[in-house]
Backbone as XML, in Angstrom:
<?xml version="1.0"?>
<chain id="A" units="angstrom">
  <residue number="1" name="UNK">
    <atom name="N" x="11.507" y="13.198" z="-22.613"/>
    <atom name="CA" x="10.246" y="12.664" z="-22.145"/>
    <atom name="C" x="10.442" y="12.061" z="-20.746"/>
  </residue>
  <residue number="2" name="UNK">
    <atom name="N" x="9.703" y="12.567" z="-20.082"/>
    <atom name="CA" x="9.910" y="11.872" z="-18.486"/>
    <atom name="C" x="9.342" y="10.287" z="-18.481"/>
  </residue>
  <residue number="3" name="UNK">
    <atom name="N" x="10.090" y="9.474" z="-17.192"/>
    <atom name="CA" x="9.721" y="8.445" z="-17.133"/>
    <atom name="C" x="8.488" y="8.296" z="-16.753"/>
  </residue>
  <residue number="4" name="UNK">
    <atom name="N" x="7.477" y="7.243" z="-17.108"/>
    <atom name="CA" x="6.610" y="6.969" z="-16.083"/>
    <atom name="C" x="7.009" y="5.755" z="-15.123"/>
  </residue>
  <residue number="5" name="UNK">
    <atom name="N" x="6.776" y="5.991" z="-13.955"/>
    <atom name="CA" x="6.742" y="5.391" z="-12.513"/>
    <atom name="C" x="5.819" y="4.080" z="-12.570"/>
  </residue>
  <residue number="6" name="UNK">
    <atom name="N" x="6.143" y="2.790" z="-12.572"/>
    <atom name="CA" x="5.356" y="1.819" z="-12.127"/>
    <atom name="C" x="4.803" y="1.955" z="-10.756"/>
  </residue>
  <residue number="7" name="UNK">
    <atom name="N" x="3.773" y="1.474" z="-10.761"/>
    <atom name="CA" x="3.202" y="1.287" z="-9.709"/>
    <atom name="C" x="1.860" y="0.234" z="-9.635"/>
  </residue>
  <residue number="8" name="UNK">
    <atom name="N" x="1.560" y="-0.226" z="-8.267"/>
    <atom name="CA" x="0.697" y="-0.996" z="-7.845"/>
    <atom name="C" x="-0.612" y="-0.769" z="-6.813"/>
  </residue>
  <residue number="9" name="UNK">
    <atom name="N" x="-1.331" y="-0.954" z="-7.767"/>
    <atom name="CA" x="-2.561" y="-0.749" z="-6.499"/>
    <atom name="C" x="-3.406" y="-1.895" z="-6.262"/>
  </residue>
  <residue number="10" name="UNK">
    <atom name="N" x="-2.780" y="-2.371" z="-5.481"/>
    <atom name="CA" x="-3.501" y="-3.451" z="-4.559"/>
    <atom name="C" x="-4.417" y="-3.663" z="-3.515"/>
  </residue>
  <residue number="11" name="UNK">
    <atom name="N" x="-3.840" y="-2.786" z="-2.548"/>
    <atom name="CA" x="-4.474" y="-2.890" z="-1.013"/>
    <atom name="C" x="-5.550" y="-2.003" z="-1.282"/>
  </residue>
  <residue number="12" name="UNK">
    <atom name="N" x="-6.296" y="-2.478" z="-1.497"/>
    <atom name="CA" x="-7.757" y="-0.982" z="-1.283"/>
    <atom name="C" x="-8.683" y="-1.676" z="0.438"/>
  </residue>
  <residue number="13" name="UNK">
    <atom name="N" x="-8.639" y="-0.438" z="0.936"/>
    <atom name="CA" x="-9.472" y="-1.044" z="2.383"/>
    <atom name="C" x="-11.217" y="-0.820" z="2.132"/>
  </residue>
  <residue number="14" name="UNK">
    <atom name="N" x="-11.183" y="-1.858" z="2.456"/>
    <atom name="CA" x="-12.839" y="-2.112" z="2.569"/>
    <atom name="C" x="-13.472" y="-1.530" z="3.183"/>
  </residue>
  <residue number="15" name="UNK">
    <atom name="N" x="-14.648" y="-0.456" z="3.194"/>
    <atom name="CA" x="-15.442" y="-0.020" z="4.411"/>
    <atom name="C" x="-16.854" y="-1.134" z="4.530"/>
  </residue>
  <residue number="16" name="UNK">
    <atom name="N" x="-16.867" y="-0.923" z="5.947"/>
    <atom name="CA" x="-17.788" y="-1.843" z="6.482"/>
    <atom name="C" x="-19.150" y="-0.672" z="6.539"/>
  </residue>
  <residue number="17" name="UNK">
    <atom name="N" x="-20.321" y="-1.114" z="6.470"/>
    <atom name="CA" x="-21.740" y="-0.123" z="7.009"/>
    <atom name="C" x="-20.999" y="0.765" z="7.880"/>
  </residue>
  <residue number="18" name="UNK">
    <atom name="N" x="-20.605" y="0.018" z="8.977"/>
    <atom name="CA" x="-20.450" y="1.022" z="10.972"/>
    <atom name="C" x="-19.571" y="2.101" z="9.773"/>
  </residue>
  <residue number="19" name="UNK">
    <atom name="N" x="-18.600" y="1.869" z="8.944"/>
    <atom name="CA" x="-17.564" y="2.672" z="8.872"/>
    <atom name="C" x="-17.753" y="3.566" z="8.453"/>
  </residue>
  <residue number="20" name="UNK">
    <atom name="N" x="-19.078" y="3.240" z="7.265"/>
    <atom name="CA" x="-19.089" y="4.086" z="5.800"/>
    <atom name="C" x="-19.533" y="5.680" z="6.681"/>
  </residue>
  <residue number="21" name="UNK">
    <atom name="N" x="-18.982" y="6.565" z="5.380"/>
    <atom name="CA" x="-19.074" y="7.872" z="5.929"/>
    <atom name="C" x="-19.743" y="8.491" z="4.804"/>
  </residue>
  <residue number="22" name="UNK">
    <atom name="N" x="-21.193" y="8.987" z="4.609"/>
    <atom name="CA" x="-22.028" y="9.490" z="3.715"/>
    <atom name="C" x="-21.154" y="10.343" z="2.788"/>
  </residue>
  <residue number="23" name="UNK">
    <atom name="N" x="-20.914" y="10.315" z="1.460"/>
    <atom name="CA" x="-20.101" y="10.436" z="0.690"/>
    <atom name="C" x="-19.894" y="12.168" z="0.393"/>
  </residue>
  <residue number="24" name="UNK">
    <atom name="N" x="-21.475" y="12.661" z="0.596"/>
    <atom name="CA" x="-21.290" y="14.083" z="0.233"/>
    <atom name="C" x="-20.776" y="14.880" z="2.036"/>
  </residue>
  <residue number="25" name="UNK">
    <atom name="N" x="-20.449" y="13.957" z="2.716"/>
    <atom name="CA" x="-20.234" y="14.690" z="3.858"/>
    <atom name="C" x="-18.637" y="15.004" z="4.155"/>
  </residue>
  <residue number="26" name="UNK">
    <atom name="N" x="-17.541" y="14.145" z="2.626"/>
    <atom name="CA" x="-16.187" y="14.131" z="2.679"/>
    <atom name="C" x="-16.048" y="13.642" z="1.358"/>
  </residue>
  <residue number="27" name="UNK">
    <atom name="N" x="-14.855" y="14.012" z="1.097"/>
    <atom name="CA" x="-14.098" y="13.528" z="-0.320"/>
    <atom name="C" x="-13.362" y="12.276" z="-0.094"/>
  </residue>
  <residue number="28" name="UNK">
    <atom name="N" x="-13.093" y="11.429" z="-1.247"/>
    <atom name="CA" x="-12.633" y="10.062" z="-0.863"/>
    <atom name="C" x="-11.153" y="10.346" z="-1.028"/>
  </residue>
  <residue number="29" name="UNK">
    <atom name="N" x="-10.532" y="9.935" z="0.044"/>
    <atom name="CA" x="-8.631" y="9.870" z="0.680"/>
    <atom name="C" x="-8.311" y="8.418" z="-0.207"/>
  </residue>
  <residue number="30" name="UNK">
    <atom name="N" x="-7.106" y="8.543" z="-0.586"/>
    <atom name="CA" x="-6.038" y="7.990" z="-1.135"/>
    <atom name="C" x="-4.805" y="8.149" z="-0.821"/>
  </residue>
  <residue number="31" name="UNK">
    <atom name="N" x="-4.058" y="6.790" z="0.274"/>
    <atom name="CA" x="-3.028" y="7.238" z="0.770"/>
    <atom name="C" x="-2.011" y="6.322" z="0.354"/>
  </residue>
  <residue number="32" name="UNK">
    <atom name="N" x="-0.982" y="7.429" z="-0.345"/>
    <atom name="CA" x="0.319" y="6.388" z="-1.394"/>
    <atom name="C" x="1.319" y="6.208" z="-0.702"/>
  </residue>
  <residue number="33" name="UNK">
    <atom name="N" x="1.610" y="4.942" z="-0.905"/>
    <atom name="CA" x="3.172" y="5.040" z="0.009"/>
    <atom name="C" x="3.856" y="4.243" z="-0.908"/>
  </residue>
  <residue number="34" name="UNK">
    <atom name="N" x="4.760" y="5.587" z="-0.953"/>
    <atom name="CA" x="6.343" y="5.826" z="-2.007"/>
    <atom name="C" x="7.619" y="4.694" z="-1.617"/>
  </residue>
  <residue number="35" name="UNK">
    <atom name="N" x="6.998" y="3.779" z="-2.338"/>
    <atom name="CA" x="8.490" y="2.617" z="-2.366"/>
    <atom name="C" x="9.316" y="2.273" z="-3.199"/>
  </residue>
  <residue number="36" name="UNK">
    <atom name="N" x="9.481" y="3.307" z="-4.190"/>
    <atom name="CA" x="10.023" y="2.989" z="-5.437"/>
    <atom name="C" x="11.516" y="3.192" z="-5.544"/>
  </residue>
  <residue number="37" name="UNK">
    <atom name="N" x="12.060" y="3.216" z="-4.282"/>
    <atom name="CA" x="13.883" y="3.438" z="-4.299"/>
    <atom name="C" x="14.655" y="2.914" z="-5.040"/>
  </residue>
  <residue number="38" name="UNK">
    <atom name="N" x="15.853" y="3.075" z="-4.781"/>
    <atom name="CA" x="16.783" y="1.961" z="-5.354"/>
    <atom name="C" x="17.492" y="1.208" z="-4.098"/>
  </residue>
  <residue number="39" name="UNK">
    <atom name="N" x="17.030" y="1.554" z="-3.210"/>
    <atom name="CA" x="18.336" y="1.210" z="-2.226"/>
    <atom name="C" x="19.380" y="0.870" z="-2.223"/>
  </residue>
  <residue number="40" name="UNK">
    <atom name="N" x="20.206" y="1.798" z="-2.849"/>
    <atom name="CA" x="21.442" y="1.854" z="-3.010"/>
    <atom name="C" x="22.218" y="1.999" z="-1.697"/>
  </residue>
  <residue number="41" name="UNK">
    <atom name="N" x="21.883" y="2.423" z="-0.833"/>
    <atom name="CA" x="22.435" y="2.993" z="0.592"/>
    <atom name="C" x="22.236" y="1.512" z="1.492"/>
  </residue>
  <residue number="42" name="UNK">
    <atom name="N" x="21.565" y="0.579" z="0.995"/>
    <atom name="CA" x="21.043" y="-0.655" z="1.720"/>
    <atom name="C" x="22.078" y="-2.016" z="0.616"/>
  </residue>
  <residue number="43" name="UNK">
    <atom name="N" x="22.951" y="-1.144" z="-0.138"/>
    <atom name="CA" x="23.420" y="-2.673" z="-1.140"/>
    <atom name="C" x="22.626" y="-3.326" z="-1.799"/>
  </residue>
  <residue number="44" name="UNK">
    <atom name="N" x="21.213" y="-2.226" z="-2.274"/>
    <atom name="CA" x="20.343" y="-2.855" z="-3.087"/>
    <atom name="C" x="19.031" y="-4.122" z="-2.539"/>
  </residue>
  <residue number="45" name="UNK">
    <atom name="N" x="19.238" y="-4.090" z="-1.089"/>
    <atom name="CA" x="18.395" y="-4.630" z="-0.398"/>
    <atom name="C" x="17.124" y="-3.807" z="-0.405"/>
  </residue>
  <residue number="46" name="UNK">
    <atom name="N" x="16.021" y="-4.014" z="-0.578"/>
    <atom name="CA" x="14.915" y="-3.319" z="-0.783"/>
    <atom name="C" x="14.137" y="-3.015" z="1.015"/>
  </residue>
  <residue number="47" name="UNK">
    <atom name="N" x="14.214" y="-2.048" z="1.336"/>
    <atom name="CA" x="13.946" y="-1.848" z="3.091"/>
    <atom name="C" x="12.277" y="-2.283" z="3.038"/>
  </residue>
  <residue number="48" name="UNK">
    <atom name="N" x="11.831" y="-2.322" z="2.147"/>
    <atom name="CA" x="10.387" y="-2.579" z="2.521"/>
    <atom name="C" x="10.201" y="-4.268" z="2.850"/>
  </residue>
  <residue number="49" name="UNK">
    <atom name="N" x="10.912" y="-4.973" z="2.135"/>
    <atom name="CA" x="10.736" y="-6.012" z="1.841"/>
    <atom name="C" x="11.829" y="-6.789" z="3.387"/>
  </residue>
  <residue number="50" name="UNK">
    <atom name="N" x="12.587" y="-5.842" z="4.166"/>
    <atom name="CA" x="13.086" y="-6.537" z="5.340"/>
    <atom name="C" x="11.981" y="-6.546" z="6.504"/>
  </residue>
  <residue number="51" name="UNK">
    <atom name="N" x="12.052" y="-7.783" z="7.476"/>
    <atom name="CA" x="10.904" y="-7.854" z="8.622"/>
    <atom name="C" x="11.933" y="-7.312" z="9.822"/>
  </residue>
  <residue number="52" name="UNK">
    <atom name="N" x="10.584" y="-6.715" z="10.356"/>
    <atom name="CA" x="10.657" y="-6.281" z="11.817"/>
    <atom name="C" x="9.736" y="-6.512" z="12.854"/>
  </residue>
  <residue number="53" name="UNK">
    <atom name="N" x="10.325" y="-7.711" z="13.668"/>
    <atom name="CA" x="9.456" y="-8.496" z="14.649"/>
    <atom name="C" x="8.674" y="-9.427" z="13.771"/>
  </residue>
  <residue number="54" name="UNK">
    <atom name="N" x="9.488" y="-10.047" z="12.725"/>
    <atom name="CA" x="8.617" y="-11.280" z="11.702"/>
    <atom name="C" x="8.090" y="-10.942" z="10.682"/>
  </residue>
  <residue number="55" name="UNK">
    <atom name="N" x="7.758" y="-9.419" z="10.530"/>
    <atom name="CA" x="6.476" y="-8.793" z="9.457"/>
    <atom name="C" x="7.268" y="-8.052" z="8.920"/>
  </residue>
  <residue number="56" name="UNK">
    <atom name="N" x="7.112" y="-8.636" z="7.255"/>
    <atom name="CA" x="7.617" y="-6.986" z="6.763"/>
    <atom name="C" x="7.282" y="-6.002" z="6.877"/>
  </residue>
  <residue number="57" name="UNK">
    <atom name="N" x="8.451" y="-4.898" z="6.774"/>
    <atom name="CA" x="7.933" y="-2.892" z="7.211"/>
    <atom name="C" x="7.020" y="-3.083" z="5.915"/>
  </residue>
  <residue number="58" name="UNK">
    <atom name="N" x="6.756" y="-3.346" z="4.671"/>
    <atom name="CA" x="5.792" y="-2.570" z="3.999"/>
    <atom name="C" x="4.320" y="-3.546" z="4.869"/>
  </residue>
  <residue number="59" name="UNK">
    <atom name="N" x="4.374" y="-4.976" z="4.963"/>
    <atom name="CA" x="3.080" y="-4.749" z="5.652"/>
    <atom name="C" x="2.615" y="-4.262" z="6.623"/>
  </residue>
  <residue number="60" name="UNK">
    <atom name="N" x="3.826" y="-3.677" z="7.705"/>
    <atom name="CA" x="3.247" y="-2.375" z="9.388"/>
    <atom name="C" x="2.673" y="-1.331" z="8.360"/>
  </residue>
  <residue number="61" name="UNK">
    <atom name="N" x="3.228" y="-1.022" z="7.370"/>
    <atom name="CA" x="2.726" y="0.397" z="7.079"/>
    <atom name="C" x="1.713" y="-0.126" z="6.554"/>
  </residue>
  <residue number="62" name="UNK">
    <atom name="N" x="0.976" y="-0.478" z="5.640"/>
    <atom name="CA" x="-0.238" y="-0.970" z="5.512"/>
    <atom name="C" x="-1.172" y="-0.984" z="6.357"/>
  </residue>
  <residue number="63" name="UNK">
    <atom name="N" x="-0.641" y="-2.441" z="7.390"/>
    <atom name="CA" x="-1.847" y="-2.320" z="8.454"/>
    <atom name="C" x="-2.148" y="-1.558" z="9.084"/>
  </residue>
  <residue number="64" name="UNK">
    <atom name="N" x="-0.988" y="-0.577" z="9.510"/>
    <atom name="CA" x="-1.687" y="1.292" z="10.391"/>
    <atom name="C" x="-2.144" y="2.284" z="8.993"/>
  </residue>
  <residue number="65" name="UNK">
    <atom name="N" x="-2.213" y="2.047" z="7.699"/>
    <atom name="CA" x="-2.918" y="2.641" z="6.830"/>
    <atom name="C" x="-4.360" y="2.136" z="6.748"/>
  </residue>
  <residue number="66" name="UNK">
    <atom name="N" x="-4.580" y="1.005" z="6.734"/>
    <atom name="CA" x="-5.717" y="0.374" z="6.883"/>
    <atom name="C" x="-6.643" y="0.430" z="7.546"/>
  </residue>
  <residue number="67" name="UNK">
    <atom name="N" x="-6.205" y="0.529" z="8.945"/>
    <atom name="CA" x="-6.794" y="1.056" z="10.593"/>
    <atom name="C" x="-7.015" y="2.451" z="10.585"/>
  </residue>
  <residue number="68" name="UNK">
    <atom name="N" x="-6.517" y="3.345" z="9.554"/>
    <atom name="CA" x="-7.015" y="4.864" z="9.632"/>
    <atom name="C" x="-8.084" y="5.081" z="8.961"/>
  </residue>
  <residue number="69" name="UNK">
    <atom name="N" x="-9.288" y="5.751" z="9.965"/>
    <atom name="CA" x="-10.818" y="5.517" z="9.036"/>
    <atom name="C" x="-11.046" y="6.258" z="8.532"/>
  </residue>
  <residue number="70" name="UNK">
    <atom name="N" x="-10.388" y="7.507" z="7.798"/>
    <atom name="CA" x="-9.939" y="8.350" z="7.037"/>
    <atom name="C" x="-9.491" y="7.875" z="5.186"/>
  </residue>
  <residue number="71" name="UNK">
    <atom name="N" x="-8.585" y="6.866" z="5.772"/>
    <atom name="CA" x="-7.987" y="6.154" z="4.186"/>
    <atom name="C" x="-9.162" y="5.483" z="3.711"/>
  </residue>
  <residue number="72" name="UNK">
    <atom name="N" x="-9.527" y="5.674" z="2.249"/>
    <atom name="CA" x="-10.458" y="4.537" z="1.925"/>
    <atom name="C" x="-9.436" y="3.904" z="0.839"/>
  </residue>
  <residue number="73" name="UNK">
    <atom name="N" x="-8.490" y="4.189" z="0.129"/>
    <atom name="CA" x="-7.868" y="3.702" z="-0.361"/>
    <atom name="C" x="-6.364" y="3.827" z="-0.424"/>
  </residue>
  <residue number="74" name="UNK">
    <atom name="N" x="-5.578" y="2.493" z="-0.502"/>
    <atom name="CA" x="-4.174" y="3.036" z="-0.542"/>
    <atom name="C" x="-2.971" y="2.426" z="-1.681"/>
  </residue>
  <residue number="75" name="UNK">
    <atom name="N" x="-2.440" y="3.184" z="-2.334"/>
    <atom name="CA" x="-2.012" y="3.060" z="-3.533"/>
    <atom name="C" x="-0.386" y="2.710" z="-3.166"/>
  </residue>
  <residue number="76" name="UNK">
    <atom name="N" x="0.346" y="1.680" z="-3.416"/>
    <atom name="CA" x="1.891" y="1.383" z="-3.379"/>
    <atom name="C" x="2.968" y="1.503" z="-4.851"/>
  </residue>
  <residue number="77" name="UNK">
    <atom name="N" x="3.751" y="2.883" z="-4.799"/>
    <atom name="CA" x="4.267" y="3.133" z="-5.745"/>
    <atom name="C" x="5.646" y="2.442" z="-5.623"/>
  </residue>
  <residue number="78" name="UNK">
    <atom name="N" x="6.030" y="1.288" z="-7.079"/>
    <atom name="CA" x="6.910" y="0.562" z="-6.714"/>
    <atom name="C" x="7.893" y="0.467" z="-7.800"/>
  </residue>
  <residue number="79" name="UNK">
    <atom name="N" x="9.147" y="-0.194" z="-7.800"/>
    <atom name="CA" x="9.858" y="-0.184" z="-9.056"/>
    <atom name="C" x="9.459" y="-1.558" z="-8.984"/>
  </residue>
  <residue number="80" name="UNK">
    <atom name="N" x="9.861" y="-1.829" z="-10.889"/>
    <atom name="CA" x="9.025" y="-2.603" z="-11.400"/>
    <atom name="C" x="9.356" y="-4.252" z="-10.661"/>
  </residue>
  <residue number="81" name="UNK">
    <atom name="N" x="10.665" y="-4.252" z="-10.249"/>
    <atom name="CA" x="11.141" y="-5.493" z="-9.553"/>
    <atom name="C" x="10.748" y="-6.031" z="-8.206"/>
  </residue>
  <residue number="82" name="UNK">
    <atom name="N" x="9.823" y="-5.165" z="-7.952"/>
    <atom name="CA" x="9.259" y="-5.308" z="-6.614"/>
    <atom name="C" x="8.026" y="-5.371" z="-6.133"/>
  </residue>
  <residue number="83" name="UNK">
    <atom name="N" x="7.477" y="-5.547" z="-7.975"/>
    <atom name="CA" x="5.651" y="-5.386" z="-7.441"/>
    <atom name="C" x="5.833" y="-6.605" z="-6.939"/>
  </residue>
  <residue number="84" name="UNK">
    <atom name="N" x="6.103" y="-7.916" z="-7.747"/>
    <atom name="CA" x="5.179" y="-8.994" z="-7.192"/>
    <atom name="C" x="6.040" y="-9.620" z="-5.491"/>
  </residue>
  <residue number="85" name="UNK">
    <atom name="N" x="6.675" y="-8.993" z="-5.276"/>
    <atom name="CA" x="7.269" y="-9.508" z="-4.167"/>
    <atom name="C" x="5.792" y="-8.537" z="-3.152"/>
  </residue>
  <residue number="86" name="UNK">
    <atom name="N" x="5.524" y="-7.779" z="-3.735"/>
    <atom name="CA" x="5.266" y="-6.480" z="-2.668"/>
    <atom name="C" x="3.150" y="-6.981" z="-2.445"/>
  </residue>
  <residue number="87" name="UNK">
    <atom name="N" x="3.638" y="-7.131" z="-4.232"/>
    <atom name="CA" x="1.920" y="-7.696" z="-4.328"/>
    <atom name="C" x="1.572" y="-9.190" z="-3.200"/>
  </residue>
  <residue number="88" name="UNK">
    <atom name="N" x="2.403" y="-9.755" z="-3.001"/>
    <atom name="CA" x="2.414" y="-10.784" z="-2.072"/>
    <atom name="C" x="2.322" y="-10.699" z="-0.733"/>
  </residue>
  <residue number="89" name="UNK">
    <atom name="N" x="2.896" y="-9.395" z="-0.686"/>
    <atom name="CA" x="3.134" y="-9.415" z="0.903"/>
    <atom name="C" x="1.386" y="-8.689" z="1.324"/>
  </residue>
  <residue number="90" name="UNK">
    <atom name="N" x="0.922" y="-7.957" z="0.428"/>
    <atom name="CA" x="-0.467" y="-7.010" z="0.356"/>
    <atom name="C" x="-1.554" y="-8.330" z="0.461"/>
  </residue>
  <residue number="91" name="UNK">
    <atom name="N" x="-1.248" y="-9.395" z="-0.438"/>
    <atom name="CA" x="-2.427" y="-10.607" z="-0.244"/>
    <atom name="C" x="-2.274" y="-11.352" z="1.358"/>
  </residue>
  <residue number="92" name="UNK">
    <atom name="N" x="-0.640" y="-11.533" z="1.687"/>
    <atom name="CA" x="-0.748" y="-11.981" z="2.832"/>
    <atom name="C" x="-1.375" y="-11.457" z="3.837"/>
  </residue>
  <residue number="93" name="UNK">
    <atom name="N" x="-0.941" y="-9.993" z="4.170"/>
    <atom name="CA" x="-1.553" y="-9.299" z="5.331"/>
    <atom name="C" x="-2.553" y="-8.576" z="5.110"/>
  </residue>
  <residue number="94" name="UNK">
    <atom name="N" x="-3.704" y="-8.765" z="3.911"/>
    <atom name="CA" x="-4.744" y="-8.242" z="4.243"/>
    <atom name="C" x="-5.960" y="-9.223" z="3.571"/>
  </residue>
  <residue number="95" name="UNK">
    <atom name="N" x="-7.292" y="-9.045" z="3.586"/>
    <atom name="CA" x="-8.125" y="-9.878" z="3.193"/>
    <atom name="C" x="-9.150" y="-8.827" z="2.237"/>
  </residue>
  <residue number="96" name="UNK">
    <atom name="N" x="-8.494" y="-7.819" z="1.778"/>
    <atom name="CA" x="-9.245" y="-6.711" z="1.216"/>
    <atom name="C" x="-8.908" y="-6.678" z="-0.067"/>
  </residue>
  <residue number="97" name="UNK">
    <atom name="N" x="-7.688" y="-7.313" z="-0.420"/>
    <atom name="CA" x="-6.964" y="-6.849" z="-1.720"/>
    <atom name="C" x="-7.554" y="-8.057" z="-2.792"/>
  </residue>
</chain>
C-alpha cells in the first residue's frame, strides 16, 4: 500500500474585484510547492525553513507565488515535522491564510 504524503494547505491567495478573472473565461490554477524532503544532503536541516536576506526561502517562494495573477491557489506539500513550523512562516508572510 503506498504512503500517503502529508500535506498543508494554507496559503490560498485572495483575489481582489481589479483581479478577479470571470470564471468561465479560465480554469482555476493551483500551484504546489513540493517540500516534503528529507534533507539528508543538508544534515537534516530543512532548506525551506533556512533565511535568505532575513526571510525564509519557503516564504520568497510564496510571495512570488502570490504575486502571479494566474495562481489562485497554492498548496505546500510537507513532511509531517514541518507543517507547523511551515504553517507559521505562511501566517507570518501573508494576510490571506
Amino acid at each position: 500500500m503506498a504512503e500517503k504524503h502529508p500535506f498543508i494547505r494554507v496559503f490560498t491567495r485572495r483575489k481582489t474585484t481589479e483581479e478577479a478573472v470571470p470564471e468561465e473565461s479560465r480554469r482555476w490554477t493551483t500551484a504546489v510547492v513540493v517540500a516534503a524532503g528529507g534533507s539528508t544532503r543538508m544534515g537534516g536541516v530543512s532548506k525551506q525553513l533556512l533565511t535568505l536576506g532575513g526571510m525564509p526561502v519557503l516564504a520568497r517562494s510564496l510571495m512570488a507565488l502570490n504575486e502571479a495573477s494566474l495562481v489562485d491557489e497554492i498548496v505546500i506539500v510537507s513532511r509531517e515535522e514541518d507543517m507547523l513550523p511551515f504553517y507559521d512562516i505562511c501566517r507570518r508572510y501573508s494576510s490571506g491564510v
